[in-house]
């Protein structure tokens, strides 16, 4: 019988799945649930060594003889420190020593409780990775625990061998052994080439999806060519910077997911997922895949790190994306019904004509729909980048947004830094809170006439109105949305911008023409004032019009 502790169950299952069969076990109470679970599993060969200093070196001896990784497990407190000499030896000799340290609950560290000291990262720079597992109480905890163990075990042989630490806090009661078998734990593997197994996954997929995350056009190397497998649907938002007229690429996928009947959205989910690049804005896409996980998720990157955005990664493929694309482009799938389902739904939505009433959304659409071909588009975080997804970016348009951490700080400064040495028109769409937070970005010697800013001023962070489950009264609303009555006019004019104020649709049309005019000797600032709450309601009405039925789509 195994321990009832789910973090221990994940550890036992994944040690086995990653081919670690030999374990050196030290005595103690806190690690007793781990020891009991391991020694009663016939798949493991266990050695008992009392002194942790000797145990660590004993494990090194087994690594040298077997040429395979070996785990050593100890109890909490100073026992962990006694493994330090062996850890340092393994680090400098580049040996895959897996150090499993049992720990007390975090709440008791530093409270004069027995055998407690800060154990996570205690080996500092002498391990390739140190992970601290959660005590599992939710499904998210278990996913996180699984991911951390996978990452640590993968790192032990990534770009050379070396020791890793897996720290496991364990609360009392310690000695409940109720599980008859180990769970079927998700195993993440790392490859550095497209193996026959990977090719088989792709070519036999019934629903193959490729997601292109954020990429910058100026940095070549992560741009999947047009001739991907014919049975693949490829999703790319504006910040993915793949805006060529390629029918395989779908940019309005957020609307497709919303429009498709909720009870049938599982049909949109992939059975094999390939991802590359950076962040994706769409929460709906993340939710769709997390609720309907594919059998295989391959993330392709040069560093080969685990990037488990959709909570279902199974393979970290460490290679250049273009090289990967060249290899898979000739693979042929079973049929293209899945691709046609996405494509025809996307086309149906694009064929719908919808006139947005005066709002932040209509202002963003007005600019995007009239962007000069050579202009560079910059998007602020929060509402600006989300509303921009509704509209089709002109072909070959370059789009930037600070989605590394998705914060509102620094958006203005980033645009100014880019545009300072650019000979193109730089158009910037930004919300009021984002602008005011970084308004010192305009306090610069490098402002140029090619800078065009449209600031969307609704008196606060009104997009927070759409947070699910949050009903805001007057006081809560003021604090959550940071309500204000501030205008940027004074600051814009002080910094020599040509300033235009917009309060209705007619003024918006005129100001947009000014904003995008080619001939100007000054930078331009347009401030669009809209009503609180209006965009949230407009967005709801817009999505309501998108609702379709499967009768509209014929994929037979």
Coordinates of C-alpha atoms in Angstrom, one line a residue:
X1 CA 0.0 0.0 0.0
X2 CA 1.2 3.5 -0.8
X3 CA 0.9 6.7 1.2
X4 CA -2.3 8.7 0.8
X5 CA -0.2 11.9 0.2
X6 CA -0.7 12.8 -3.4
X7 CA 2.6 14.6 -3.7
X8 CA 4.3 11.3 -2.6
X9 CA 2.2 9.3 -5.1
X10 CA 3.3 11.6 -7.9
X11 CA 6.9 11.3 -6.9
X12 CA 6.8 7.5 -6.8
X13 CA 5.0 7.3 -10.1
X14 CA 7.3 9.7 -11.9
X15 CA 10.6 8.4 -10.6
X16 CA 9.5 5.1 -12.1
X17 CA 8.3 6.7 -15.4
X18 CA 11.6 8.5 -15.8
X19 CA 13.6 5.3 -15.4
X20 CA 14.9 5.8 -11.9
X21 CA 15.0 2.4 -10.3
X22 CA 17.7 2.6 -7.6
X23 CA 17.1 4.5 -4.4
X24 CA 19.3 5.1 -1.3
X25 CA 17.1 5.6 1.7
X26 CA 18.0 7.2 5.1
X27 CA 16.0 6.6 8.3
X28 CA 13.7 9.2 9.8
X29 CA 10.0 9.9 10.6
X30 CA 9.2 12.7 8.2
X31 CA 10.4 10.8 5.2
X32 CA 8.8 7.5 6.4
X33 CA 5.8 7.8 4.2
X34 CA 8.1 8.2 1.2
X35 CA 10.3 5.3 2.3
X36 CA 7.3 3.0 2.9
X37 CA 5.8 3.7 -0.5
X38 CA 9.1 3.0 -2.3
X39 CA 10.3 -0.1 -0.5
X40 CA 7.0 -1.8 -1.0
X41 CA 7.1 -1.3 -4.7
X42 CA 8.8 -4.3 -6.4
X43 CA 9.9 -2.1 -9.3
X44 CA 12.5 -0.3 -7.1
X45 CA 15.8 -1.5 -5.8
X46 CA 16.3 0.2 -2.4
X47 CA 19.4 0.5 -0.2
X48 CA 19.4 1.5 3.4
X49 CA 22.2 3.8 4.6
X50 CA 22.0 5.4 8.0
X51 CA 24.4 8.3 7.7
X52 CA 23.3 10.9 5.1
X53 CA 26.9 11.8 4.4
X54 CA 27.6 8.2 3.4
X55 CA 24.2 7.8 1.7
X56 CA 24.9 10.6 -0.8
X57 CA 28.3 9.1 -1.7
X58 CA 26.9 5.6 -1.8
X59 CA 24.4 6.9 -4.4
X60 CA 27.3 8.4 -6.4
X61 CA 28.9 5.0 -6.4
X62 CA 25.8 3.4 -7.8
X63 CA 25.6 6.2 -10.5
X64 CA 29.2 5.4 -11.5
X65 CA 28.5 1.7 -11.7
X66 CA 25.1 1.8 -13.5
X67 CA 25.6 5.0 -15.6
X68 CA 22.0 5.9 -14.6
X69 CA 20.5 8.4 -12.3
X70 CA 20.0 7.4 -8.6
X71 CA 17.9 9.0 -5.9
X72 CA 18.8 9.5 -2.3
X73 CA 16.0 10.3 0.2
X74 CA 16.4 11.8 3.7
X75 CA 14.3 13.2 6.5
X76 CA 13.9 16.9 7.4
X77 CA 16.2 19.3 9.2
X78 CA 20.0 18.9 9.5
X79 CA 19.8 15.5 7.7
X80 CA 19.3 17.6 4.5
X81 CA 22.6 19.5 5.2
X82 CA 24.5 16.3 5.7
X83 CA 23.9 15.5 2.0
X84 CA 25.6 18.8 1.0
X85 CA 29.1 17.4 0.4
X86 CA 27.8 14.6 -1.9
X87 CA 25.6 17.1 -3.7
X88 CA 28.7 19.3 -4.4
X89 CA 30.6 16.3 -5.6
X90 CA 27.8 15.3 -8.0
X91 CA 27.6 18.9 -9.3
X92 CA 31.2 19.2 -10.2
X93 CA 31.5 15.7 -11.6
X94 CA 28.2 16.2 -13.5
X95 CA 26.4 13.2 -12.1
X96 CA 22.6 12.8 -12.1
X97 CA 21.9 12.6 -8.3
X98 CA 18.2 13.0 -7.4
X99 CA 18.0 14.4 -3.9
X100 CA 14.6 13.9 -2.3
X101 CA 14.3 15.8 1.0
X102 CA 11.3 15.4 3.2
X103 CA 10.2 18.6 4.9
X104 CA 7.9 19.9 7.6
X105 CA 4.9 22.2 6.6
X106 CA 6.0 25.7 5.7
X107 CA 4.0 27.2 8.6
X108 CA 6.4 25.6 11.1
X109 CA 9.7 26.7 9.6
X110 CA 11.4 29.1 12.0
X111 CA 9.0 28.5 14.9
X112 CA 11.4 26.4 17.1
X113 CA 9.7 23.2 16.0
X114 CA 11.8 20.1 15.8
X115 CA 13.9 19.3 12.7
X116 CA 13.0 22.4 10.8
X117 CA 15.1 24.7 8.7
X118 CA 14.5 26.4 5.3
X119 CA 15.1 23.5 2.9
X120 CA 14.0 24.7 -0.6
X121 CA 17.1 25.9 -2.5
X122 CA 19.3 25.0 0.5
X123 CA 22.0 23.6 -1.9
X124 CA 21.9 27.0 -3.8
X125 CA 24.2 27.0 -6.8
X126 CA 25.3 23.3 -6.4
X127 CA 22.1 21.8 -8.0
X128 CA 20.8 22.3 -11.5
X129 CA 17.3 22.8 -10.2
X130 CA 15.5 22.8 -6.8
X131 CA 11.7 22.4 -6.6
X132 CA 9.5 22.7 -3.6
X133 CA 6.3 20.5 -4.0
X134 CA 3.0 21.7 -2.8
X135 CA 0.9 19.7 -0.4
X136 CA -1.9 18.6 -2.7
X137 CA -5.4 19.7 -1.8
X138 CA -6.8 20.7 -5.2
X139 CA -6.5 19.5 -8.8
X140 CA -4.3 22.6 -9.6
X141 CA -2.0 21.6 -6.7
X142 CA -1.6 18.1 -8.2
X143 CA -0.9 19.5 -11.7
X144 CA 1.7 21.8 -10.3
X145 CA 3.2 19.0 -8.3
X146 CA 3.4 16.8 -11.3
X147 CA 4.9 19.5 -13.4
X148 CA 7.6 20.4 -10.9
X149 CA 8.7 16.8 -10.5
X150 CA 8.8 16.3 -14.3
X151 CA 10.9 19.5 -14.6
X152 CA 13.4 18.5 -12.0
X153 CA 13.9 15.0 -13.3
X154 CA 14.3 16.3 -16.9
X155 CA 16.8 18.9 -15.7
X156 CA 19.1 16.3 -14.2
X157 CA 20.3 15.4 -17.8
X158 CA 19.5 18.6 -19.7
X159 CA 22.6 20.1 -21.3
X160 CA 24.8 17.9 -19.2
X161 CA 24.2 15.8 -16.1
X162 CA 23.9 17.2 -12.6
X163 CA 22.1 16.9 -9.2
X164 CA 18.6 18.2 -8.6
X165 CA 16.6 18.6 -5.4
X166 CA 13.0 17.7 -4.9
X167 CA 11.7 19.0 -1.5
X168 CA 8.5 17.5 -0.2
X169 CA 6.6 19.2 2.7
X170 CA 4.5 16.5 4.5
X171 CA 1.9 17.3 7.1
X172 CA 0.6 14.9 9.8
X173 CA -0.9 12.3 9.9
X174 CA 2.1 10.7 8.3
X175 CA 1.3 7.0 8.3
X176 CA -1.9 6.5 6.4
X177 CA -1.2 4.0 3.7
X178 CA -4.5 3.5 1.8
X179 CA -3.6 3.6 -1.9
X180 CA -3.3 0.2 -3.5
X181 CA -1.7 1.5 -6.7
X182 CA 0.1 4.5 -8.1
X183 CA -1.8 7.1 -10.1
X184 CA -1.3 7.3 -13.9
X185 CA 0.9 10.3 -13.7
X186 CA 1.5 12.5 -16.7
X187 CA 5.1 12.1 -18.0
X188 CA 6.8 14.9 -19.7
X189 CA 9.7 13.9 -22.0
X190 CA 12.4 15.9 -23.8
X191 CA 13.5 15.3 -27.3
X192 CA 16.1 17.2 -29.4
X193 CA 14.9 15.9 -32.8
X194 CA 11.7 14.9 -34.5
X195 CA 11.6 11.2 -33.7
X196 CA 9.5 8.6 -35.6
X197 CA 7.2 8.6 -32.5
X198 CA 6.6 12.3 -32.9
X199 CA 6.0 12.0 -36.6
X200 CA 3.5 9.2 -35.9
X201 CA 1.7 11.4 -33.4
X202 CA 1.3 14.2 -35.9
X203 CA 0.3 12.1 -38.9
X204 CA -2.3 10.0 -37.1
X205 CA -3.9 13.0 -35.3
X206 CA -7.6 13.4 -36.1
X207 CA -7.6 17.0 -34.6
X208 CA -4.2 18.6 -35.0
X209 CA -3.8 22.1 -33.7
X210 CA -0.8 24.4 -33.9
X211 CA -0.7 27.5 -31.7
X212 CA 1.7 30.3 -32.5
X213 CA 2.3 32.5 -29.5
X214 CA 3.7 36.0 -29.4
X215 CA 6.6 36.5 -31.8
X216 CA 8.4 39.6 -33.0
X217 CA 8.8 39.9 -36.8
X218 CA 12.3 41.4 -36.4
X219 CA 13.6 38.2 -34.8
X220 CA 13.7 35.5 -37.4
X221 CA 13.8 31.8 -36.4
X222 CA 10.3 31.2 -35.0
X223 CA 8.1 31.7 -38.0
X224 CA 6.4 28.6 -39.1
X225 CA 6.2 28.6 -42.9
X226 CA 2.9 28.4 -44.8
X227 CA 3.2 24.8 -45.8
X228 CA 2.4 23.1 -42.5
X229 CA 0.6 19.7 -42.6
X230 CA -2.7 20.1 -44.5
X231 CA -4.7 18.6 -41.6
X232 CA -3.5 21.1 -39.1
X233 CA -5.4 24.2 -37.9
X234 CA -3.0 27.0 -37.0
X235 CA -4.1 29.7 -34.5
X236 CA -2.2 33.0 -34.3
X237 CA -3.3 36.2 -32.6
X238 CA -2.1 39.7 -33.8
X239 CA 0.8 39.6 -31.4
X240 CA 1.9 36.4 -33.1
X241 CA 2.9 38.6 -36.1
X242 CA 1.8 36.2 -38.7
X243 CA -0.7 38.2 -40.7
X244 CA -0.2 37.0 -44.2
X245 CA -3.3 35.9 -46.1
X246 CA -2.9 32.2 -45.4
X247 CA -6.2 30.3 -44.9
X248 CA -4.5 27.8 -42.6
X249 CA -4.0 30.5 -40.0
X250 CA -6.9 31.7 -38.0
X251 CA -6.7 34.9 -35.9
X252 CA -10.3 35.2 -34.8
X253 CA -10.3 31.9 -32.9
X254 CA -11.5 33.6 -29.6
X255 CA -14.7 34.5 -31.4
X256 CA -15.0 31.0 -33.0
X257 CA -14.8 29.4 -29.6
X258 CA -17.4 31.8 -28.2
X259 CA -19.7 31.4 -31.1
X260 CA -19.7 27.6 -31.2
X261 CA -22.3 25.9 -29.1
X262 CA -21.0 25.4 -25.5
X263 CA -22.1 21.9 -25.3
X264 CA -20.2 21.0 -28.5
X265 CA -17.0 23.0 -28.0
X266 CA -15.2 19.7 -27.3
X267 CA -15.3 19.3 -31.1
X268 CA -12.9 22.3 -31.4
X269 CA -10.4 20.8 -29.0
X270 CA -7.3 19.1 -30.4
X271 CA -6.2 15.5 -29.8
X272 CA -2.6 16.6 -30.6
X273 CA -1.4 20.1 -29.8
X274 CA 1.8 21.8 -31.0
X275 CA 2.8 25.1 -29.5
X276 CA 5.7 27.5 -30.0
X277 CA 6.5 31.1 -29.4
X278 CA 5.4 33.2 -26.4
X279 CA 2.2 34.3 -24.7
X280 CA -1.4 33.9 -25.9
X281 CA -4.0 36.5 -24.9
X282 CA -7.1 34.4 -25.3
X283 CA -8.5 33.0 -22.0
X284 CA -11.1 31.1 -24.0
X285 CA -8.5 29.1 -25.8
X286 CA -6.7 28.2 -22.6
X287 CA -9.9 27.2 -21.0
X288 CA -11.0 25.1 -24.0
X289 CA -7.7 23.1 -24.0
X290 CA -7.4 22.8 -20.2
X291 CA -10.9 21.4 -19.9
X292 CA -10.4 19.1 -22.9
X293 CA -6.7 18.1 -22.8
X294 CA -5.2 16.5 -25.9
X295 CA -3.5 13.1 -25.7
X296 CA -0.2 14.8 -26.7
X297 CA 1.1 18.4 -26.3
X298 CA 4.4 19.1 -28.0
X299 CA 6.0 22.5 -27.2
X300 CA 8.9 23.4 -29.5
X301 CA 11.6 25.8 -28.4
X302 CA 15.3 26.3 -28.7
X303 CA 15.8 25.9 -24.9
X304 CA 13.7 22.8 -24.5
X305 CA 12.2 24.0 -21.2
X306 CA 8.8 22.8 -20.0
X307 CA 6.2 25.4 -20.9
X308 CA 2.9 24.0 -19.6
X309 CA 0.5 26.8 -20.4
X310 CA -2.4 24.4 -21.2
X311 CA -1.6 22.0 -18.3
X312 CA -1.2 19.0 -20.6
X313 CA 2.4 19.1 -22.0
X314 CA 3.9 15.7 -22.7
X315 CA 6.9 16.6 -24.8
X316 CA 9.5 19.4 -24.7
X317 CA 11.0 19.5 -28.1
X318 CA 14.4 21.2 -28.0
X319 CA 15.0 22.4 -31.6
X320 CA 14.7 25.4 -34.0
X321 CA 11.1 25.9 -35.0
X322 CA 11.8 26.4 -38.6
X323 CA 13.8 23.2 -38.7
X324 CA 10.9 21.4 -37.0
X325 CA 8.4 22.9 -39.6
X326 CA 10.5 21.7 -42.5
X327 CA 10.4 18.2 -41.2
X328 CA 6.7 18.0 -40.4
X329 CA 5.3 19.9 -43.5
X330 CA 5.3 16.8 -45.6
X331 CA 3.3 14.7 -43.1
X332 CA -0.2 13.9 -44.2
X333 CA -3.1 13.4 -41.8
X334 CA -6.1 11.1 -41.9
X335 CA -8.5 13.8 -43.1
X336 CA -9.0 17.6 -43.0
X337 CA -12.5 17.7 -41.3
X338 CA -11.1 19.3 -38.2
X339 CA -9.4 22.1 -40.2
X340 CA -12.5 22.7 -42.2
X341 CA -14.6 23.0 -39.0
X342 CA -12.4 25.8 -37.7
X343 CA -12.0 27.4 -41.1
X344 CA -15.6 27.5 -42.1
X345 CA -16.7 28.8 -38.6
X346 CA -14.0 31.5 -38.9
X347 CA -15.1 32.5 -42.4
X348 CA -18.8 32.5 -41.3
X349 CA -18.0 35.0 -38.5
X350 CA -15.8 37.1 -40.7
X351 CA -18.7 37.4 -43.2
X352 CA -20.9 38.8 -40.5
X353 CA -21.1 42.6 -40.7
X354 CA -21.3 44.3 -37.3
X355 CA -21.3 48.0 -36.6
X356 CA -19.9 48.8 -33.2
X357 CA -21.5 51.9 -31.6
X358 CA -19.2 54.6 -30.4
X359 CA -16.9 53.0 -27.8
X360 CA -13.3 52.0 -27.0
X361 CA -13.9 49.0 -29.2
X362 CA -15.1 51.1 -32.2
X363 CA -12.1 53.4 -31.7
X364 CA -9.6 50.5 -31.8
X365 CA -11.4 49.0 -34.9
X366 CA -11.4 52.4 -36.6
X367 CA -7.6 52.6 -36.3
X368 CA -6.9 49.0 -37.2
X369 CA -9.1 49.1 -40.2
X370 CA -7.3 52.1 -41.6
X371 CA -3.7 51.4 -40.7
X372 CA -1.2 52.3 -43.4
X373 CA 0.5 49.2 -44.7
X374 CA 3.9 50.2 -43.4
X375 CA 2.8 51.3 -39.9
X376 CA 3.9 49.6 -36.8
X377 CA 1.1 48.9 -34.3
X378 CA 1.8 49.0 -30.5
X379 CA -0.9 47.8 -28.1
X380 CA -1.2 48.5 -24.4
X381 CA -2.1 45.7 -22.0
X382 CA -5.6 44.9 -20.6
X383 CA -8.4 46.2 -22.8
X384 CA -6.4 47.5 -25.8
X385 CA -4.8 44.1 -26.6
X386 CA -8.0 42.2 -26.0
X387 CA -10.3 44.4 -28.0
X388 CA -7.7 44.4 -30.9
X389 CA -8.2 40.7 -31.3
X390 CA -11.7 41.3 -32.7
X391 CA -10.4 42.9 -35.8
X392 CA -8.3 41.6 -38.7
X393 CA -4.8 43.2 -38.8
X394 CA -3.8 44.3 -42.3
X395 CA -1.5 41.8 -44.1
X396 CA 2.2 41.9 -43.0
X397 CA 1.5 44.4 -40.2
X398 CA 4.0 44.4 -37.3
X399 CA 2.4 44.3 -33.8
X400 CA 4.1 44.8 -30.4
X401 CA 2.8 44.4 -26.9
X402 CA 4.4 43.9 -23.5
X403 CA 3.0 40.4 -22.9
X404 CA 6.1 39.0 -21.1
X405 CA 4.4 39.7 -17.8
X406 CA 1.3 41.5 -19.2
X407 CA 1.7 44.4 -16.8
X408 CA 0.6 48.0 -17.5
X409 CA 3.9 49.5 -16.5
X410 CA 6.3 50.5 -19.3
X411 CA 4.1 50.3 -22.4
X412 CA 4.6 54.0 -23.3
X413 CA 8.4 53.8 -22.7
X414 CA 8.6 50.7 -24.9
X415 CA 6.8 52.4 -27.7
X416 CA 9.0 55.5 -27.4
X417 CA 12.2 53.4 -27.3
X418 CA 11.1 51.5 -30.5
X419 CA 9.9 54.6 -32.4
X420 CA 12.9 56.7 -31.5
X421 CA 15.1 55.1 -34.2
X422 CA 12.3 53.9 -36.5
X423 CA 11.5 55.5 -39.8
X424 CA 8.0 54.1 -39.9
X425 CA 4.8 55.4 -38.4
X426 CA 4.3 54.0 -34.9
X427 CA 0.6 53.8 -33.9
X428 CA -0.1 53.2 -30.2
X429 CA -3.4 52.1 -28.7
X430 CA -3.5 52.3 -24.9
X431 CA -6.0 52.6 -22.1
X432 CA -6.0 55.4 -19.6
X433 CA -4.6 53.6 -16.5
X434 CA -1.7 52.1 -18.6
X435 CA -0.9 55.5 -20.0
X436 CA -1.0 57.5 -16.7
X437 CA 1.0 54.8 -15.0
X438 CA 3.8 55.3 -17.5
X439 CA 3.2 58.9 -18.7
X440 CA 6.8 59.7 -17.8
X441 CA 7.7 57.6 -20.9
X442 CA 6.9 60.8 -22.8
X443 CA 9.3 62.8 -20.7
X444 CA 12.0 62.1 -23.3
X445 CA 14.4 63.7 -25.6
X446 CA 13.5 61.2 -28.3
X447 CA 10.0 62.1 -29.3
X448 CA 9.5 62.1 -33.0
X449 CA 6.6 63.0 -35.4
X450 CA 6.2 59.3 -36.3
X451 CA 4.7 58.7 -32.8
X452 CA 0.8 58.5 -32.9
X453 CA -1.0 57.7 -29.6
X454 CA -4.7 57.0 -29.2
X455 CA -5.5 56.9 -25.5
X456 CA -8.9 55.3 -24.5
X457 CA -10.2 57.2 -21.5
X458 CA -13.2 55.7 -19.7
X459 CA -12.3 57.0 -16.3
X460 CA -10.7 53.8 -14.9
X461 CA -10.0 50.2 -15.5
X462 CA -13.5 49.4 -16.6
X463 CA -12.5 46.1 -18.1
X464 CA -12.4 44.8 -14.5
X465 CA -16.2 45.0 -14.6
X466 CA -16.1 41.8 -16.6
X467 CA -14.3 39.8 -13.9
X468 CA -16.4 36.6 -13.3
X469 CA -17.9 36.3 -9.9
X470 CA -17.2 39.9 -8.8
X471 CA -20.1 42.2 -8.1
X472 CA -18.8 45.6 -7.3
X473 CA -20.6 48.2 -5.2
X474 CA -19.6 51.9 -5.2
X475 CA -16.7 51.6 -2.8
X476 CA -15.3 48.4 -4.3
X477 CA -15.7 49.7 -7.8
X478 CA -13.7 52.8 -7.1
X479 CA -10.8 50.8 -5.7
X480 CA -10.8 47.9 -8.1
X481 CA -11.1 50.1 -11.2
X482 CA -9.1 53.1 -9.9
X483 CA -11.8 55.5 -11.0
X484 CA -10.6 59.0 -12.0
X485 CA -11.5 62.2 -13.8
X486 CA -8.1 62.9 -15.4
X487 CA -7.3 64.0 -18.9
X488 CA -3.9 63.7 -20.7
X489 CA -4.4 66.9 -22.6
X490 CA -2.0 69.1 -20.5
X491 CA 0.8 66.5 -20.5
X492 CA 0.4 65.7 -24.2
X493 CA 0.5 69.4 -25.2
X494 CA 3.4 70.1 -22.7
X495 CA 5.4 67.4 -24.6
X496 CA 4.6 69.2 -27.9
X497 CA 2.0 66.6 -29.2
X498 CA -0.7 67.8 -31.6
X499 CA -3.7 67.0 -29.4
X500 CA -7.3 66.0 -30.4
X501 CA -10.2 65.3 -28.0
X502 CA -12.9 62.8 -29.1
X503 CA -16.4 62.5 -27.6
X504 CA -18.5 61.0 -30.4
X505 CA -18.4 59.0 -33.6
X506 CA -18.0 61.9 -35.9
X507 CA -15.1 63.3 -33.9
X508 CA -13.6 59.8 -33.9
X509 CA -13.6 59.6 -37.7
X510 CA -11.9 63.0 -38.0
X511 CA -9.4 62.3 -35.3
X512 CA -8.5 58.9 -36.8
X513 CA -7.7 60.5 -40.1
X514 CA -5.5 63.0 -38.4
X515 CA -3.8 60.3 -36.3
X516 CA -2.9 58.3 -39.4
X517 CA -2.1 61.2 -41.7
X518 CA 1.3 60.8 -43.3
X519 CA 2.3 64.4 -43.4
X520 CA 3.0 66.0 -40.0
X521 CA 5.8 67.7 -38.2
X522 CA 4.7 66.8 -34.7
X523 CA 3.7 63.6 -32.9
X524 CA -0.1 63.2 -32.5
X525 CA -2.1 62.4 -29.4
X526 CA -5.8 61.5 -29.6
X527 CA -7.8 61.1 -26.4
X528 CA -11.0 59.2 -26.8
X529 CA -13.6 59.7 -23.9
X530 CA -16.2 56.9 -23.5
X531 CA -18.8 56.0 -20.9
X532 CA -18.1 53.7 -18.0
X533 CA -19.5 50.2 -18.5
X534 CA -20.3 50.8 -22.2
X535 CA -17.7 48.5 -23.7
X536 CA -18.5 45.6 -21.5
X537 CA -22.1 45.7 -22.5
X538 CA -21.2 46.3 -26.2
X539 CA -18.9 43.3 -26.1
X540 CA -21.6 41.1 -24.7
X541 CA -24.1 42.2 -27.4
X542 CA -21.4 41.6 -30.1
X543 CA -20.7 38.1 -29.0
X544 CA -24.4 37.4 -28.7
X545 CA -24.7 38.1 -32.4
X546 CA -22.0 35.6 -33.2
X547 CA -23.9 32.6 -31.8
X548 CA -24.2 29.9 -34.5
X549 CA -25.5 26.4 -34.7
X550 CA -23.8 23.4 -36.1
X551 CA -26.3 23.5 -38.9
X552 CA -24.4 26.5 -40.3
X553 CA -21.3 24.3 -40.7
X554 CA -21.0 21.4 -43.1
X555 CA -17.9 19.3 -42.5
X556 CA -19.2 16.0 -43.7

